Coordinates of C-alpha atoms in Angstrom, one line a residue:
M1 CA -11.0 24.7 4.9
P2 CA -7.6 26.3 4.7
E3 CA -7.2 29.5 3.0
P4 CA -4.5 29.2 -0.1
L5 CA -1.7 31.1 1.7
L6 CA -1.8 29.0 5.0
L7 CA -2.1 26.0 2.8
A8 CA 0.9 27.0 0.9
Y9 CA 3.0 27.7 4.3
N10 CA 1.7 24.4 5.7
T11 CA 2.8 22.5 2.6
M12 CA 6.4 23.8 2.6
I13 CA 6.8 23.6 6.2
R14 CA 5.8 20.0 6.1
V15 CA 7.8 19.2 2.9
Y16 CA 10.9 20.6 4.5
T17 CA 10.5 18.8 7.6
L18 CA 9.9 15.4 6.0
K19 CA 12.9 15.7 3.6
G20 CA 15.2 16.5 6.5
S21 CA 15.5 20.2 5.9
S22 CA 14.4 21.1 9.6
R23 CA 16.4 24.5 9.7
E24 CA 14.6 25.6 6.6
A25 CA 11.3 24.7 8.1
I26 CA 11.7 26.7 11.2
Q27 CA 13.1 29.7 9.3
L28 CA 9.8 29.5 7.2
F29 CA 7.8 29.4 10.4
V30 CA 9.4 32.4 11.7
E31 CA 8.7 34.2 8.8
M32 CA 5.2 33.5 9.0
L33 CA 5.0 34.7 12.3
A34 CA 7.0 37.8 11.5
A35 CA 4.5 38.5 8.6
G36 CA 1.6 38.3 11.1
Y37 CA -0.7 36.6 8.5
P38 CA -1.7 33.9 8.2
R39 CA -1.7 32.6 11.5
P40 CA -0.5 29.3 12.2
D41 CA -3.2 26.3 12.8
K42 CA -3.2 22.7 14.0
F43 CA -1.7 21.6 10.8
T44 CA 1.4 23.9 11.1
F45 CA 2.4 23.2 14.6
P46 CA 3.3 19.4 14.8
F47 CA 5.8 19.7 11.7
V48 CA 7.5 22.8 13.4
V49 CA 7.7 20.9 16.7
K50 CA 9.1 17.8 14.8
A51 CA 11.8 20.1 13.1
C52 CA 12.6 21.3 16.7
G53 CA 12.9 17.7 17.9
D54 CA 15.1 16.7 15.0
L55 CA 17.4 19.7 15.7
K56 CA 17.2 19.1 19.4
L57 CA 16.1 22.6 20.0
L58 CA 14.4 22.1 23.4
G59 CA 13.9 25.8 24.1
L60 CA 12.5 26.6 20.7
G61 CA 10.2 23.5 20.9
V62 CA 8.9 24.7 24.3
S63 CA 8.1 28.0 22.9
V64 CA 6.3 26.6 20.0
Q65 CA 4.2 24.4 22.2
G66 CA 3.2 27.5 24.1
L67 CA 2.2 29.4 20.8
A68 CA 0.0 26.3 20.1
V69 CA -1.5 26.4 23.5
T70 CA -2.1 30.2 23.6
G71 CA -3.5 30.0 19.9
G72 CA -6.2 27.6 21.1
V73 CA -4.9 24.5 19.3
K74 CA -6.1 21.3 20.9
L75 CA -3.6 18.5 21.9
E76 CA -4.9 16.0 19.4
T77 CA -2.9 12.9 18.7
F78 CA -0.6 14.1 15.9
L79 CA 0.5 17.1 17.8
G80 CA 0.9 15.2 20.7
N81 CA 3.0 12.6 19.1
C82 CA 5.3 15.1 17.8
L83 CA 5.7 16.6 21.2
L84 CA 6.6 13.4 22.6
A85 CA 9.4 12.5 20.1
M86 CA 10.8 16.1 20.6
Y87 CA 11.0 15.8 24.3
M88 CA 12.4 12.1 24.0
N89 CA 15.0 13.2 21.5
C90 CA 16.1 16.1 23.8
G91 CA 16.3 13.8 26.8
E92 CA 13.3 15.3 28.7
K93 CA 11.5 11.6 29.6
E94 CA 9.7 13.3 32.5
V95 CA 8.0 15.9 30.4
A96 CA 7.2 13.6 27.8
R97 CA 5.5 11.4 30.3
R98 CA 3.4 14.3 31.3
V99 CA 2.5 15.0 27.7
F100 CA 1.6 11.5 27.4
D101 CA -0.7 11.5 30.6
A102 CA -2.4 14.6 29.1
M103 CA -3.4 13.3 25.7
M104 CA -7.1 12.1 25.4
E105 CA -6.5 9.9 22.5
R106 CA -3.5 7.7 21.7
S107 CA -2.5 5.7 18.6
E108 CA 0.1 2.9 18.3
V109 CA 2.6 5.6 17.2
T110 CA 2.0 7.3 20.6
W111 CA 2.8 4.0 22.5
N112 CA 5.8 3.3 20.1
T113 CA 7.3 6.6 20.5
M114 CA 7.4 6.5 24.4
I115 CA 8.8 2.9 24.3
S116 CA 11.6 3.8 21.7
G117 CA 12.4 7.1 23.5
Y118 CA 12.9 5.3 27.0
C119 CA 15.0 2.7 25.2
R120 CA 17.3 5.5 23.4
N121 CA 17.7 7.4 26.4
G122 CA 19.0 4.2 28.5
F123 CA 15.8 3.4 30.4
A124 CA 15.1 0.0 29.6
E125 CA 13.0 -0.9 32.6
E126 CA 10.6 1.9 31.9
A127 CA 10.4 0.9 28.2
L128 CA 9.2 -2.6 29.2
K129 CA 6.9 -1.2 31.8
M130 CA 5.3 1.1 28.9
F131 CA 4.9 -2.1 26.9
K132 CA 3.2 -4.0 29.4
E133 CA 1.0 -1.0 29.9
M134 CA 0.2 -0.8 26.3
V135 CA -0.9 -4.5 26.2
G136 CA -2.7 -3.9 29.1
A137 CA -4.8 -1.3 27.5
G138 CA -5.8 -3.5 24.9
V139 CA -3.6 -1.8 22.1
E140 CA -2.2 -4.3 19.7
P141 CA 1.5 -4.0 19.2
N142 CA 2.9 -3.8 15.4
S143 CA 6.4 -4.4 14.1
A144 CA 7.5 -1.0 15.2
T145 CA 6.6 -1.7 18.8
L146 CA 8.6 -4.9 18.8
V147 CA 11.6 -3.6 17.1
S148 CA 11.6 -1.0 19.9
V149 CA 10.9 -3.2 23.1
L150 CA 13.0 -6.3 22.2
P151 CA 16.3 -4.2 22.7
A152 CA 15.2 -3.4 26.3
C153 CA 14.8 -7.1 26.8
G154 CA 18.3 -7.9 25.6
H155 CA 19.7 -5.0 27.5
L156 CA 18.1 -6.4 30.9
K157 CA 18.9 -9.9 29.7
D158 CA 15.3 -10.5 30.5
L159 CA 14.7 -13.8 28.8
K160 CA 11.3 -14.4 30.3
C161 CA 9.9 -11.2 28.9
G162 CA 11.5 -12.0 25.4
M163 CA 9.9 -15.4 25.3
E164 CA 6.4 -13.6 26.1
I165 CA 7.0 -11.3 23.3
L166 CA 8.1 -14.1 21.1
E167 CA 4.8 -16.0 21.8
L168 CA 3.1 -12.4 20.8
V169 CA 5.0 -12.6 17.4
Q170 CA 3.8 -16.0 16.5
E171 CA 0.3 -15.3 17.4
S172 CA 0.1 -12.0 15.6
G173 CA 2.1 -13.2 12.3
L174 CA 4.8 -10.5 12.6
G175 CA 7.5 -13.1 12.5
S176 CA 7.8 -12.6 8.7
C177 CA 8.9 -9.0 9.2
L178 CA 12.8 -9.1 8.7
L179 CA 13.1 -6.3 11.2
V180 CA 11.4 -8.3 13.9
S181 CA 13.4 -11.4 13.1
N182 CA 16.5 -9.6 13.6
A183 CA 15.6 -7.9 16.9
L184 CA 14.6 -11.5 18.2
V185 CA 18.0 -12.7 17.0
D186 CA 19.6 -9.9 18.8
M187 CA 17.8 -10.3 21.8
F188 CA 18.4 -13.8 22.4
A189 CA 22.1 -13.6 21.5
K190 CA 22.2 -10.9 24.2
C191 CA 20.4 -13.2 26.7
G192 CA 23.0 -16.0 25.9
C193 CA 21.1 -18.2 23.4
I194 CA 23.4 -17.8 20.4
R195 CA 23.1 -21.6 18.9
P196 CA 20.8 -22.1 15.9
N197 CA 17.3 -22.7 17.1
A198 CA 13.6 -22.3 16.6
V199 CA 14.2 -18.3 16.7
T200 CA 17.3 -17.8 14.3
V201 CA 16.4 -20.4 11.8
P202 CA 13.0 -18.5 10.8
S203 CA 15.2 -15.4 10.4
L204 CA 17.5 -17.4 7.9
L205 CA 14.4 -18.7 6.0
S206 CA 12.9 -15.1 6.0
T207 CA 16.3 -14.0 4.1
C208 CA 16.0 -16.9 1.7
A209 CA 12.5 -15.9 1.0
D210 CA 13.1 -12.2 0.3
L211 CA 16.2 -13.2 -2.0
G212 CA 14.2 -15.9 -3.7
L213 CA 17.0 -18.5 -2.7
L214 CA 15.1 -21.7 -2.9
K215 CA 18.1 -24.1 -3.1
Q216 CA 19.4 -22.4 0.3
G217 CA 16.1 -22.7 1.7
R218 CA 15.5 -26.4 0.8
C219 CA 18.9 -26.9 2.5
L220 CA 17.7 -25.2 5.7
H221 CA 14.5 -27.3 5.4
G222 CA 16.5 -30.6 5.5
W223 CA 18.5 -29.2 8.5
V224 CA 15.4 -28.5 10.3
L225 CA 14.1 -32.0 9.7
R226 CA 17.6 -33.5 11.1
Q227 CA 17.2 -31.1 14.1
K228 CA 13.7 -32.2 14.6
L229 CA 12.4 -28.3 14.6
E230 CA 9.8 -29.1 12.1
S231 CA 6.9 -29.0 14.5
D232 CA 8.0 -25.4 16.0
V233 CA 5.0 -23.0 14.8
S234 CA 7.6 -20.2 14.0
V235 CA 9.6 -22.5 11.9
E236 CA 6.6 -24.2 10.2
T237 CA 5.4 -20.5 9.2
A238 CA 8.8 -19.4 7.9
L239 CA 8.9 -22.6 5.6
I240 CA 5.5 -22.0 4.2
D241 CA 6.3 -18.5 3.5
M242 CA 9.8 -19.3 2.1
Y243 CA 8.3 -21.7 -0.3
A244 CA 5.5 -19.4 -1.5
K245 CA 7.9 -16.3 -1.9
C246 CA 10.1 -18.8 -4.1
S247 CA 7.2 -19.5 -6.4
C248 CA 7.0 -23.1 -5.0
I249 CA 3.5 -23.2 -3.6
R250 CA 3.5 -27.0 -3.7
G251 CA 6.4 -27.1 -1.2
S252 CA 4.3 -24.6 1.0
F253 CA 1.2 -26.9 0.8
R254 CA 3.5 -29.8 1.8
V255 CA 4.7 -28.1 5.0
F256 CA 1.2 -27.0 5.7
V257 CA -0.4 -30.5 5.5
K258 CA 2.0 -31.8 8.0
T259 CA 1.3 -29.0 10.7
S260 CA -1.3 -29.3 13.5
R261 CA -3.4 -26.5 11.8
K262 CA -4.8 -25.6 15.3
R263 CA -3.2 -22.1 15.4
T264 CA -3.8 -19.4 13.3
V265 CA -0.5 -18.4 12.1
P266 CA 0.3 -21.3 9.6
W267 CA -3.1 -20.8 8.1
N268 CA -2.2 -17.1 7.7
A269 CA 1.2 -18.2 6.1
I270 CA -0.8 -20.3 3.5
L271 CA -3.2 -17.6 2.6
S272 CA -0.6 -15.1 2.0
G273 CA 1.3 -17.5 -0.1
C274 CA -1.6 -18.5 -2.3
I275 CA -2.4 -14.6 -2.9
H276 CA 1.6 -14.1 -3.8
N277 CA 1.1 -16.8 -6.2
G278 CA -2.0 -15.5 -7.7
L279 CA -4.3 -18.3 -6.5
A280 CA -7.2 -16.4 -5.3
I281 CA -9.8 -19.2 -5.3
E282 CA -7.5 -21.5 -3.5
A283 CA -7.0 -18.7 -0.8
I284 CA -10.8 -18.4 -0.2
D285 CA -11.1 -22.2 -0.3
C286 CA -8.5 -22.3 2.5
F287 CA -10.1 -19.5 4.4
K288 CA -13.3 -21.5 4.3
K289 CA -11.2 -25.0 5.5
M290 CA -10.1 -22.7 8.3
L291 CA -13.2 -21.7 9.5
S292 CA -14.6 -25.2 9.3
E293 CA -11.8 -26.6 11.5
S294 CA -12.9 -24.0 14.2
V295 CA -9.6 -22.1 13.8
A296 CA -10.4 -18.2 14.7
P297 CA -8.8 -15.8 12.1
N298 CA -7.4 -12.7 13.2
A299 CA -6.5 -9.2 11.6
A300 CA -3.5 -10.7 9.9
S301 CA -5.7 -13.5 8.4
L302 CA -8.1 -11.1 6.8
N303 CA -5.2 -8.8 5.5
S304 CA -3.8 -11.9 3.7
L305 CA -7.3 -13.1 2.4
L306 CA -9.1 -9.8 1.1
P307 CA -6.8 -9.4 -2.0
A308 CA -8.4 -12.5 -3.4
Y309 CA -11.8 -10.9 -3.4
A310 CA -10.4 -8.2 -5.5
S311 CA -8.7 -10.4 -7.9
L312 CA -12.1 -12.5 -8.4
V313 CA -14.2 -9.5 -9.3
D314 CA -17.4 -11.0 -8.1
L315 CA -19.9 -8.5 -6.3
Q316 CA -21.7 -11.2 -4.7
Q317 CA -18.5 -12.6 -3.1
A318 CA -17.4 -9.2 -2.2
M319 CA -20.8 -8.7 -0.3
N320 CA -20.4 -11.9 1.4
I321 CA -17.0 -11.2 2.6
H322 CA -18.2 -7.8 3.9
G323 CA -21.0 -9.4 5.7
Y324 CA -18.4 -11.7 7.3
L325 CA -16.3 -8.7 8.4
I326 CA -19.2 -7.1 10.0
R327 CA -20.3 -10.0 12.0
S328 CA -16.9 -11.0 13.1
G329 CA -16.1 -7.3 14.2
F330 CA -13.1 -6.9 11.7
V331 CA -14.7 -4.3 9.7
S332 CA -13.8 -1.5 12.4
K333 CA -10.2 -1.6 11.3
V334 CA -9.2 0.9 8.6
E335 CA -7.0 -1.7 7.0
A336 CA -10.5 -3.8 6.2
F337 CA -12.2 -0.5 5.1
T338 CA -9.2 0.1 2.5
A339 CA -9.4 -3.3 1.3
L340 CA -13.1 -3.1 0.8
I341 CA -12.8 0.1 -1.2
D342 CA -10.4 -1.7 -3.4
I343 CA -12.7 -4.8 -3.6
Y344 CA -15.9 -3.1 -4.6
S345 CA -14.3 -0.6 -7.0
K346 CA -12.8 -3.5 -8.9
C347 CA -16.2 -5.2 -8.8
G348 CA -17.8 -2.3 -10.7
S349 CA -19.4 -0.7 -7.7
L350 CA -18.1 2.9 -7.0
Y351 CA -21.2 3.4 -4.9
F352 CA -20.5 0.8 -2.3
A353 CA -16.7 1.9 -2.2
H354 CA -17.7 5.5 -1.9
E355 CA -20.0 4.8 0.8
I356 CA -17.3 2.7 2.8
F357 CA -15.0 5.5 2.5
N358 CA -17.4 8.1 3.8
G359 CA -18.1 5.9 6.6
I360 CA -14.4 6.1 7.9
P361 CA -14.0 8.8 10.6
E362 CA -12.1 11.6 9.3
K363 CA -9.2 11.3 12.0
D364 CA -8.8 7.6 10.7
K365 CA -8.6 8.3 7.1
D366 CA -5.0 7.5 6.2
I367 CA -2.9 7.9 3.1
F368 CA -3.8 4.2 1.9
C369 CA -7.7 4.7 1.9
W370 CA -7.3 8.1 0.3
S371 CA -5.2 6.4 -2.3
A372 CA -7.8 3.4 -2.7
I373 CA -10.6 5.8 -3.4
I374 CA -8.7 8.1 -5.8
A375 CA -7.7 4.9 -7.6
S376 CA -11.2 3.6 -7.8
Y377 CA -12.3 6.6 -9.7
G378 CA -9.5 6.7 -12.0
M379 CA -10.0 3.1 -12.7
H380 CA -13.4 3.9 -13.8
G381 CA -12.4 7.0 -16.0
N382 CA -14.0 9.5 -13.4
G383 CA -10.8 11.6 -13.5
E384 CA -12.4 14.9 -12.4
V385 CA -13.7 13.3 -9.2
A386 CA -10.1 11.5 -8.6
V387 CA -8.3 14.9 -9.1
S388 CA -10.8 16.7 -6.7
L389 CA -10.6 13.9 -4.0
F390 CA -6.7 14.4 -4.2
N391 CA -7.0 18.0 -3.6
Q392 CA -9.3 17.4 -0.6
M393 CA -6.7 15.0 0.8
V394 CA -3.8 17.8 0.6
Q395 CA -6.0 20.3 2.1
L396 CA -6.7 18.2 5.1
G397 CA -2.9 17.6 5.6
V398 CA -2.4 14.2 4.6
V399 CA 0.6 13.9 2.7
P400 CA 0.7 12.0 -0.6
N401 CA 3.0 9.1 -1.4
E402 CA 4.4 7.8 -4.7
V403 CA 1.2 5.4 -4.9
T404 CA -1.0 8.2 -4.6
F405 CA 0.5 10.1 -7.3
T406 CA 0.6 7.2 -9.5
S407 CA -3.4 6.8 -9.0
V408 CA -4.2 10.3 -9.6
L409 CA -2.0 10.5 -12.6
H410 CA -3.5 7.3 -14.0
A411 CA -6.8 9.0 -13.5
C412 CA -5.9 12.0 -15.5
S413 CA -4.5 9.8 -18.1
H414 CA -7.9 7.8 -18.8
G415 CA -9.9 10.9 -18.0
G416 CA -8.2 13.0 -20.7
L417 CA -7.1 15.5 -18.2
V418 CA -3.8 16.5 -19.9
D419 CA -3.3 19.9 -18.2
E420 CA -4.3 18.6 -14.6
G421 CA -1.9 15.7 -15.1
L422 CA 0.9 17.9 -16.0
D423 CA 0.1 20.2 -13.2
L424 CA 0.4 17.4 -10.7
F425 CA 3.4 16.0 -12.1
N426 CA 5.1 19.3 -11.6
F427 CA 3.4 19.4 -8.2
M428 CA 4.9 16.3 -7.1
V429 CA 8.4 17.3 -8.4
G430 CA 8.5 20.9 -7.4
V431 CA 6.7 20.9 -3.9
Y432 CA 7.1 17.5 -2.5
Q433 CA 10.5 17.0 -4.2
M434 CA 9.7 13.6 -5.0
R435 CA 11.9 11.7 -7.6
P436 CA 9.4 10.5 -10.2
R437 CA 9.5 6.6 -10.6
S438 CA 9.1 4.7 -13.8
N439 CA 5.3 4.2 -13.1
H440 CA 5.1 8.0 -12.8
Y441 CA 6.7 8.6 -16.2
T442 CA 4.3 5.6 -17.6
C443 CA 1.3 7.5 -16.6
M444 CA 2.5 10.8 -18.1
V445 CA 3.7 9.1 -21.5
D446 CA 0.2 7.5 -21.6
L447 CA -1.6 10.8 -20.7
L448 CA 0.3 12.9 -23.4
G449 CA 0.1 9.8 -25.9
R450 CA -3.7 9.6 -25.7
A451 CA -4.0 13.3 -26.3
G452 CA -1.9 13.1 -29.5
R453 CA 1.0 14.8 -28.0
L454 CA 3.5 12.1 -29.1
E455 CA 6.6 14.2 -29.6
E456 CA 6.2 15.5 -26.1
A457 CA 5.7 12.2 -24.8
Y458 CA 8.8 11.0 -26.4
A459 CA 10.7 14.2 -25.2
L460 CA 9.6 13.2 -21.7
I461 CA 11.1 9.8 -22.1
K462 CA 14.4 11.1 -23.2
T463 CA 14.7 13.3 -19.9
M464 CA 14.3 10.2 -17.8
P465 CA 17.3 9.9 -15.2
F466 CA 17.1 6.2 -15.5
E467 CA 16.7 3.5 -18.5
P468 CA 12.9 3.4 -19.5
N469 CA 11.3 0.0 -18.9
N470 CA 8.9 -1.9 -20.8
A471 CA 5.7 -0.2 -19.2
V472 CA 7.1 3.2 -20.6
W473 CA 7.9 2.2 -24.3
G474 CA 4.5 0.1 -24.1
A475 CA 2.7 3.2 -23.4
L476 CA 4.3 5.2 -26.2
L477 CA 3.6 2.3 -28.5
G478 CA -0.1 2.1 -27.6
A479 CA -0.3 5.7 -28.1
C480 CA 1.5 5.5 -31.6
V481 CA -1.0 2.7 -32.6
I482 CA -4.1 5.1 -31.9
H483 CA -2.5 8.0 -33.8
E484 CA -0.8 6.0 -36.6
N485 CA 2.7 7.4 -35.9
V486 CA 4.7 4.7 -37.3
E487 CA 8.2 6.5 -36.8
L488 CA 7.8 6.6 -33.2
G489 CA 6.2 3.3 -33.1
E490 CA 9.1 1.6 -34.6
M491 CA 11.4 3.1 -32.1
A492 CA 9.3 1.9 -29.3
S493 CA 9.0 -1.5 -30.5
E494 CA 12.5 -1.8 -31.3
W495 CA 13.1 -1.4 -27.5
L496 CA 10.2 -3.5 -26.7
F497 CA 11.6 -6.3 -28.6
K498 CA 14.9 -6.2 -26.7
L499 CA 13.3 -5.8 -23.2
E500 CA 10.6 -8.5 -23.7
P501 CA 11.3 -10.6 -26.8
E502 CA 8.5 -13.2 -25.7
N503 CA 5.5 -10.7 -25.2
T504 CA 3.2 -11.4 -28.0
G505 CA 1.5 -8.1 -27.6
N506 CA 4.1 -6.2 -28.7
Y507 CA 4.5 -7.7 -32.1
V508 CA 0.5 -7.7 -32.5
L509 CA 0.4 -3.8 -31.8
M510 CA 3.3 -3.3 -34.3
A511 CA 1.7 -5.4 -37.0
K512 CA -1.7 -3.6 -36.4
L513 CA 0.1 -0.2 -36.8
Y514 CA 1.6 -1.1 -39.9
A515 CA -1.8 -2.3 -41.2
T516 CA -3.6 0.6 -40.4
T517 CA -1.1 2.7 -42.3
G518 CA -1.5 0.4 -45.3
R519 CA 2.2 -1.1 -44.9
W520 CA 0.9 -4.9 -45.4
K521 CA 4.3 -6.4 -46.1
D522 CA 6.0 -4.7 -42.8
A523 CA 2.7 -6.1 -40.8
E524 CA 3.0 -9.6 -42.4
K525 CA 6.7 -9.5 -41.6
T526 CA 6.1 -8.7 -38.1
R527 CA 3.7 -11.5 -37.4
N528 CA 5.9 -13.8 -39.2
M529 CA 8.6 -12.9 -36.5
L530 CA 6.5 -14.5 -33.9
D531 CA 6.7 -17.9 -35.7
G532 CA 10.2 -17.2 -36.4
I533 CA 11.3 -17.3 -32.6
G534 CA 8.8 -19.8 -31.8
I535 CA 6.5 -17.4 -29.9
R536 CA 2.8 -18.3 -29.8
K537 CA -0.4 -16.2 -28.4
N538 CA -1.9 -17.9 -25.4
P539 CA -5.5 -18.7 -26.1
A540 CA -8.1 -17.0 -23.8
H541 CA -10.5 -18.8 -21.5
S542 CA -14.0 -18.1 -20.7
L543 CA -15.3 -17.8 -17.3
I544 CA -17.4 -21.1 -17.6
E545 CA -14.3 -23.0 -19.0
S546 CA -12.3 -21.7 -15.8
L547 CA -15.2 -22.9 -13.5
V548 CA -15.0 -26.4 -15.0
K549 CA -11.3 -26.6 -14.8
R550 CA -11.5 -25.2 -11.2
G551 CA -13.2 -28.4 -10.3
Y552 CA -16.8 -27.0 -9.5
G553 CA -18.5 -30.1 -10.9
L554 CA -20.3 -28.3 -13.7
S555 CA -20.5 -29.6 -17.2
G556 CA -22.9 -29.4 -20.1
K557 CA -26.3 -27.8 -19.6
D558 CA -25.9 -27.6 -15.8
C559 CA -22.8 -25.5 -16.5
F560 CA -24.5 -23.0 -18.6
D561 CA -27.6 -22.8 -16.4
A562 CA -25.4 -22.2 -13.3
A563 CA -23.6 -19.6 -15.6
E564 CA -26.8 -18.0 -16.4
A565 CA -28.0 -17.7 -12.7
C566 CA -24.7 -16.2 -11.8
I567 CA -25.1 -13.7 -14.5
R568 CA -28.7 -12.6 -13.5
E569 CA -27.7 -12.4 -9.9
Y570 CA -24.6 -10.2 -10.8
T571 CA -26.7 -8.0 -13.0
K572 CA -29.1 -7.6 -10.3
C573 CA -26.6 -6.5 -8.0
I574 CA -25.1 -4.3 -10.6
N575 CA -28.4 -2.5 -11.4
S576 CA -29.3 -1.9 -7.6
A577 CA -26.1 -0.3 -7.1
R578 CA -26.1 1.8 -10.1
A579 CA -29.1 3.4 -9.1
A580 CA -27.6 4.5 -5.7
E581 CA -24.4 5.1 -7.7
T582 CA -26.2 7.7 -9.7
R583 CA -27.1 9.6 -6.6
I584 CA -23.6 9.9 -5.1
W585 CA -22.1 11.0 -8.5
M586 CA -24.6 13.8 -8.7
D587 CA -23.9 14.8 -5.2
H588 CA -20.2 14.6 -5.7
A589 CA -20.4 16.6 -9.0
V590 CA -21.8 19.7 -6.8
K591 CA -18.6 19.2 -4.8
V592 CA -16.4 19.1 -7.8
D593 CA -17.7 22.4 -9.0
Q594 CA -17.1 23.9 -5.4
I595 CA -13.5 22.5 -5.3
K596 CA -12.3 23.4 -8.7
G597 CA -11.7 27.0 -8.0
E598 CA -9.8 25.9 -4.8
A599 CA -8.0 23.2 -6.5
A600 CA -5.8 25.6 -8.6
S601 CA -4.1 26.9 -5.6
M602 CA -2.9 23.3 -5.0
H603 CA -1.0 23.1 -8.2
V604 CA 1.9 25.1 -7.2
S605 CA 4.7 25.9 -9.8
P606 CA 8.1 24.8 -8.8
E607 CA 9.5 28.0 -9.6

């Protein structure tokens, strides 16, 4: 594990580089070498090389590479990718190719860097050759790959290759990416296909979807019908996606039922549309129907489907989809691991979530799976473990993003770790120089409020560089109810009544605050405000009632028998998981004690 001084150097060099301050990063690296201690390691060199590439300092970059070699640093994927980018930025494509050939392991980023580098340096033919080599090697192109290679097709006016890439886009479901759609339109325009067709229309529909322009999307749908383009798979998919994102899922299903349903892409679009509109059970039903019609799902299908299982909060269902992923071979992808961590944690099994996390190879653990496991422990109130995992992640050189900080601050809030939360907030602002978002402020207000430090929470709100939203004021009001602070509660509720006047929960909370402090008339007055503005609290629904309304054919005694059977099975799964979960918790508690001493070095002061 890196020592604290080396970790501090690496963190600052990384932050300078990622924030565009490449000269400062190089200067700090030079100071590090001049001091003679600590010696740079495999986490230092990649970001220094990147800084050299950003400034096009080829000579210095070559020297840094030499230092890495003489220092015994292996040519791992991350360092190799940074070297490729540096040489391509400096126009040295032959040297970049030699580095590429020397790399033992290559990621999607490796191939994308080579393809985009060839394009930027005017070698379109080499870019296409590299793309074909990538596909031949069995590496699945992503949106970044296509955005890099399509300009080469346009430059060479290679319409045949462009059509092959279009077919790949349709099969992979990447046509919904606006950058890919724009690149396709640009490529076809340069190849002389400028009239509206099955390529340009999906791009327009995607724009309508992103902007929520349902009326304009319907107009385009009518034009599509008149031009008899509705049977084109890319147009079908774009229409399904447009209606779903405009909250018109019925329109999506009307388009979907008219498709041939023999290709995977329309199924992926309807699955994604169901999830977007909160229809988890309908998404699972669609997936089962997809399998029954012998349509083979792909990685995009599972990425669209898995959030449905997180919404259901059903451990048995989670195990079922996990088993399917194993049998079908999709579980080897890190995206599937990340989704399963989220699913199991929301189903109440931290044991299974952590077992899956431990099963991911260290080199494949990206920021998303780290964020998922940190959020899992935070969700269950295990703040200390969440903070220790965050510290481990940073020590391993993984750069946290806004979501990661939200997860760990939320964990501190629910775990009562006030000092740790404040340190992490300062760490985010001072070291990583991230501008806090509203969700970060919400976590901090909740953290301080739960601890009874309401004045500090309100002072933090007043320092926000933008208008606080309803979540921030809601956190303050919730804390005021807990600690019976009427003055600040009235201030928070005043803002909440303006920001979301139809949210019944705010009125109920304020009435509760008045009642707990003996102000019964004010409590009654607040509750009467609901009737005065015509707001009713929506009644809750039981699981059994929900099952009946979903059309599961349950009623009367059968319904209760089925419910009892489900509960027994669920309890059995939970009990079996808890026994094993206790073991992993005890093992991790030992690690927490070991890390606590090292964790302090991570909370660097912003001064």
